[in-house]
């Protein structure tokens, strides 16, 4: 989000499975403070009964989450919306309520939570998906070959959050002049894996 420090960015996460929990943990380690997680039932908050251990952790991380809130309630004014949920989960009407210069990562595959053309018409500035035929494909292959190479090179036997964040920053920094359709490289760009390997210490 242009002009905002990460600790001031409002993030909503839709989907509370393994991918969602892992994403939330990394967001917290990176410095995100304003965060709300949502599942099929609604907002995950401390007052909600029957939470699993993982969802209890998400509830502890969530800020300004109120029992009974729905997905649409917490998306209003959000800067970033991350979906690790289901096809079509984000409607045009919902994403229109996000803050200006909003960013959406719609990671459901093969059909994302919202299609790029729909998101753009709704005011989303940057959209990332897991699809290779759309801009800004978020693919684990951006990271793991270089990360493992770096671990071998430096004798690292445990991947910490710090290592993950350095790798993410190396991937982001690989694009010298980012645009809305090119915020991250593709996995075949020359030198990418070497840059990620170098970030590992």
Short mmCIF file of C-alpha atoms in Angstrom, two decimals:
data_model
loop_
_atom_site.label_atom_id
_atom_site.label_comp_id
_atom_site.label_asym_id
_atom_site.label_seq_id
_atom_site.Cartn_x
_atom_site.Cartn_y
_atom_site.Cartn_z
CA UNK A 1 0.00 0.00 0.00
CA UNK A 2 1.63 3.20 -1.20
CA UNK A 3 2.70 5.56 1.56
CA UNK A 4 1.83 3.26 4.46
CA UNK A 5 4.21 1.47 6.78
CA UNK A 6 3.39 -2.19 7.31
CA UNK A 7 2.37 -1.62 10.94
CA UNK A 8 -0.38 0.75 9.71
CA UNK A 9 -1.75 -1.48 6.97
CA UNK A 10 -5.15 -3.05 7.65
CA UNK A 11 -5.20 -6.69 6.52
CA UNK A 12 -8.17 -9.05 6.27
CA UNK A 13 -7.55 -12.77 5.82
CA UNK A 14 -10.36 -14.94 4.46
CA UNK A 15 -9.71 -18.62 5.13
CA UNK A 16 -8.48 -20.19 8.34
CA UNK A 17 -7.01 -23.49 7.22
CA UNK A 18 -3.32 -24.40 7.25
CA UNK A 19 -2.45 -21.86 4.55
CA UNK A 20 -4.33 -19.10 6.35
CA UNK A 21 -2.69 -19.78 9.71
CA UNK A 22 0.79 -19.91 8.14
CA UNK A 23 0.12 -16.66 6.28
CA UNK A 24 -1.08 -14.95 9.46
CA UNK A 25 1.99 -16.02 11.41
CA UNK A 26 4.29 -14.59 8.77
CA UNK A 27 2.27 -11.35 8.60
CA UNK A 28 2.65 -10.95 12.35
CA UNK A 29 6.38 -11.61 12.17
CA UNK A 30 6.66 -9.02 9.39
CA UNK A 31 5.06 -6.37 11.59
CA UNK A 32 1.38 -6.33 10.67
CA UNK A 33 -0.66 -4.97 13.59
CA UNK A 34 -4.15 -4.39 12.17
CA UNK A 35 -5.46 -7.81 11.25
CA UNK A 36 -8.74 -9.72 11.16
CA UNK A 37 -9.27 -13.36 10.16
CA UNK A 38 -12.55 -14.71 8.82
CA UNK A 39 -13.82 -18.21 8.11
CA UNK A 40 -17.14 -19.57 6.81
CA UNK A 41 -18.85 -18.76 10.12
CA UNK A 42 -17.68 -15.15 10.27
CA UNK A 43 -15.06 -13.17 12.14
CA UNK A 44 -12.69 -15.17 14.33
CA UNK A 45 -12.58 -13.45 17.71
CA UNK A 46 -11.88 -14.31 21.34
CA UNK A 47 -15.57 -14.38 22.25
CA UNK A 48 -16.43 -17.06 19.68
CA UNK A 49 -16.98 -20.52 21.12
CA UNK A 50 -15.66 -23.80 19.80
CA UNK A 51 -12.45 -22.47 18.25
CA UNK A 52 -9.69 -24.91 17.39
CA UNK A 53 -6.22 -24.22 18.76
CA UNK A 54 -5.20 -22.65 15.45
CA UNK A 55 -8.28 -20.44 15.29
CA UNK A 56 -7.76 -19.44 18.90
CA UNK A 57 -4.34 -18.17 17.86
CA UNK A 58 -5.94 -16.23 14.99
CA UNK A 59 -8.44 -14.76 17.43
CA UNK A 60 -5.60 -13.57 19.66
CA UNK A 61 -3.90 -11.92 16.69
CA UNK A 62 -7.07 -10.27 15.39
CA UNK A 63 -7.66 -6.63 16.27
CA UNK A 64 -11.02 -4.89 16.58
CA UNK A 65 -12.81 -8.15 15.85
CA UNK A 66 -16.33 -8.30 17.26
CA UNK A 67 -18.49 -11.37 17.71
CA UNK A 68 -21.15 -11.59 15.02
CA UNK A 69 -19.34 -9.56 12.38
CA UNK A 70 -19.53 -10.91 8.86
CA UNK A 71 -16.87 -10.88 6.16
CA UNK A 72 -18.37 -7.79 4.52
CA UNK A 73 -18.23 -5.88 7.81
CA UNK A 74 -14.47 -6.19 8.29
CA UNK A 75 -13.49 -5.67 4.64
CA UNK A 76 -14.78 -2.08 4.76
CA UNK A 77 -11.77 0.22 4.80
CA UNK A 78 -9.21 -2.61 4.62
CA UNK A 79 -6.02 -2.00 2.66
CA UNK A 80 -5.21 -5.63 1.89
CA UNK A 81 -7.48 -8.63 1.43
CA UNK A 82 -5.96 -12.09 1.30
CA UNK A 83 -8.02 -15.08 0.22
CA UNK A 84 -7.04 -18.68 0.82
CA UNK A 85 -10.61 -19.83 0.61
CA UNK A 86 -12.92 -20.59 -2.30
CA UNK A 87 -13.73 -19.55 -5.85
CA UNK A 88 -15.90 -16.45 -6.08
CA UNK A 89 -15.70 -15.63 -2.37
CA UNK A 90 -15.00 -11.93 -3.06
CA UNK A 91 -17.78 -10.01 -4.77
CA UNK A 92 -17.35 -6.73 -6.59
CA UNK A 93 -19.63 -5.04 -4.06
CA UNK A 94 -17.47 -6.15 -1.13
CA UNK A 95 -14.09 -5.13 -2.57
CA UNK A 96 -15.51 -1.74 -3.56
CA UNK A 97 -15.72 -0.93 0.15
CA UNK A 98 -11.96 -1.34 0.68
CA UNK A 99 -9.61 1.61 1.20
CA UNK A 100 -8.22 3.46 -1.84
CA UNK A 101 -5.25 1.77 -3.55
CA UNK A 102 -6.38 -1.60 -2.23
CA UNK A 103 -4.48 -4.82 -2.78
CA UNK A 104 -6.09 -8.25 -3.10
CA UNK A 105 -4.44 -11.66 -3.14
CA UNK A 106 -7.03 -14.14 -4.39
CA UNK A 107 -5.25 -17.46 -4.03
CA UNK A 108 -7.97 -20.06 -4.59
CA UNK A 109 -7.12 -22.37 -7.50
CA UNK A 110 -7.98 -22.94 -10.26
CA UNK A 111 -10.65 -20.23 -9.92
CA UNK A 112 -9.67 -17.35 -7.63
CA UNK A 113 -11.89 -15.59 -5.11
CA UNK A 114 -12.29 -12.77 -7.64
CA UNK A 115 -11.15 -12.48 -11.25
CA UNK A 116 -8.68 -9.74 -12.18
CA UNK A 117 -10.99 -7.86 -14.52
CA UNK A 118 -13.77 -7.81 -11.91
CA UNK A 119 -11.39 -6.68 -9.18
CA UNK A 120 -9.95 -3.87 -11.28
CA UNK A 121 -13.41 -2.54 -12.15
CA UNK A 122 -14.20 -2.55 -8.44
CA UNK A 123 -11.19 -0.34 -7.69
CA UNK A 124 -8.52 -2.84 -6.70
CA UNK A 125 -5.10 -1.51 -7.73
CA UNK A 126 -3.03 -4.69 -7.38
CA UNK A 127 -4.35 -8.23 -7.66
CA UNK A 128 -2.31 -11.39 -7.18
CA UNK A 129 -3.51 -14.94 -7.82
CA UNK A 130 -2.05 -18.42 -8.08
CA UNK A 131 -2.69 -18.51 -11.82
CA UNK A 132 0.13 -18.37 -14.35
CA UNK A 133 -2.15 -16.79 -16.96
CA UNK A 134 -2.89 -13.77 -14.75
CA UNK A 135 -0.46 -11.04 -13.62
CA UNK A 136 1.32 -11.35 -10.28
CA UNK A 137 1.26 -15.12 -9.91
CA UNK A 138 2.14 -16.05 -6.34
CA UNK A 139 3.86 -19.40 -6.69
CA UNK A 140 5.87 -21.29 -4.07
CA UNK A 141 8.46 -21.98 -6.75
CA UNK A 142 9.44 -18.30 -6.52
CA UNK A 143 10.98 -19.16 -3.19
CA UNK A 144 11.86 -22.74 -2.45
CA UNK A 145 14.61 -23.55 -4.98
CA UNK A 146 16.64 -20.52 -3.89
CA UNK A 147 15.76 -20.91 -0.22
CA UNK A 148 16.96 -24.52 -0.14
CA UNK A 149 20.10 -23.59 -2.10
CA UNK A 150 20.84 -20.86 0.41
CA UNK A 151 20.28 -23.21 3.34
CA UNK A 152 22.72 -25.71 1.88
CA UNK A 153 25.26 -22.98 1.14
CA UNK A 154 25.11 -21.55 4.67
CA UNK A 155 24.61 -24.77 6.64
CA UNK A 156 21.18 -23.66 7.86
CA UNK A 157 19.09 -26.53 9.24
CA UNK A 158 15.98 -24.66 10.41
CA UNK A 159 13.82 -22.19 8.51
CA UNK A 160 12.90 -19.31 10.81
CA UNK A 161 10.38 -16.53 10.26
CA UNK A 162 13.30 -14.15 9.80
CA UNK A 163 14.65 -16.28 6.95
CA UNK A 164 11.21 -16.40 5.32
CA UNK A 165 10.83 -12.63 5.55
CA UNK A 166 14.28 -12.02 4.08
CA UNK A 167 13.42 -14.35 1.20
CA UNK A 168 10.12 -12.52 0.62
CA UNK A 169 11.93 -9.18 0.59
CA UNK A 170 14.51 -10.53 -1.85
CA UNK A 171 11.69 -11.62 -4.18
CA UNK A 172 9.96 -8.24 -3.89
CA UNK A 173 13.22 -6.31 -4.41
CA UNK A 174 13.96 -8.29 -7.57
CA UNK A 175 11.54 -6.01 -9.42
CA UNK A 176 13.33 -2.66 -9.63
CA UNK A 177 10.38 -0.74 -11.07
CA UNK A 178 7.17 -2.47 -9.95
CA UNK A 179 3.85 -1.80 -11.66
CA UNK A 180 0.33 -2.91 -10.79
CA UNK A 181 0.74 -5.90 -13.10
CA UNK A 182 4.30 -6.70 -12.04
CA UNK A 183 4.90 -6.54 -8.29
CA UNK A 184 6.79 -9.84 -8.21
CA UNK A 185 8.96 -11.73 -10.70
CA UNK A 186 7.98 -14.97 -12.35
CA UNK A 187 9.78 -18.11 -11.30
CA UNK A 188 11.79 -18.36 -14.53
CA UNK A 189 13.48 -14.95 -14.34
CA UNK A 190 17.25 -15.23 -14.48
CA UNK A 191 18.96 -14.56 -11.18
CA UNK A 192 15.86 -14.82 -8.98
CA UNK A 193 16.78 -18.05 -7.22
CA UNK A 194 20.33 -16.83 -6.68
CA UNK A 195 18.95 -13.66 -5.06
CA UNK A 196 16.77 -15.69 -2.72
CA UNK A 197 19.69 -18.00 -1.88
CA UNK A 198 21.84 -14.99 -1.05
CA UNK A 199 19.20 -13.74 1.42
CA UNK A 200 19.67 -16.83 3.58
CA UNK A 201 22.31 -16.55 6.30
#
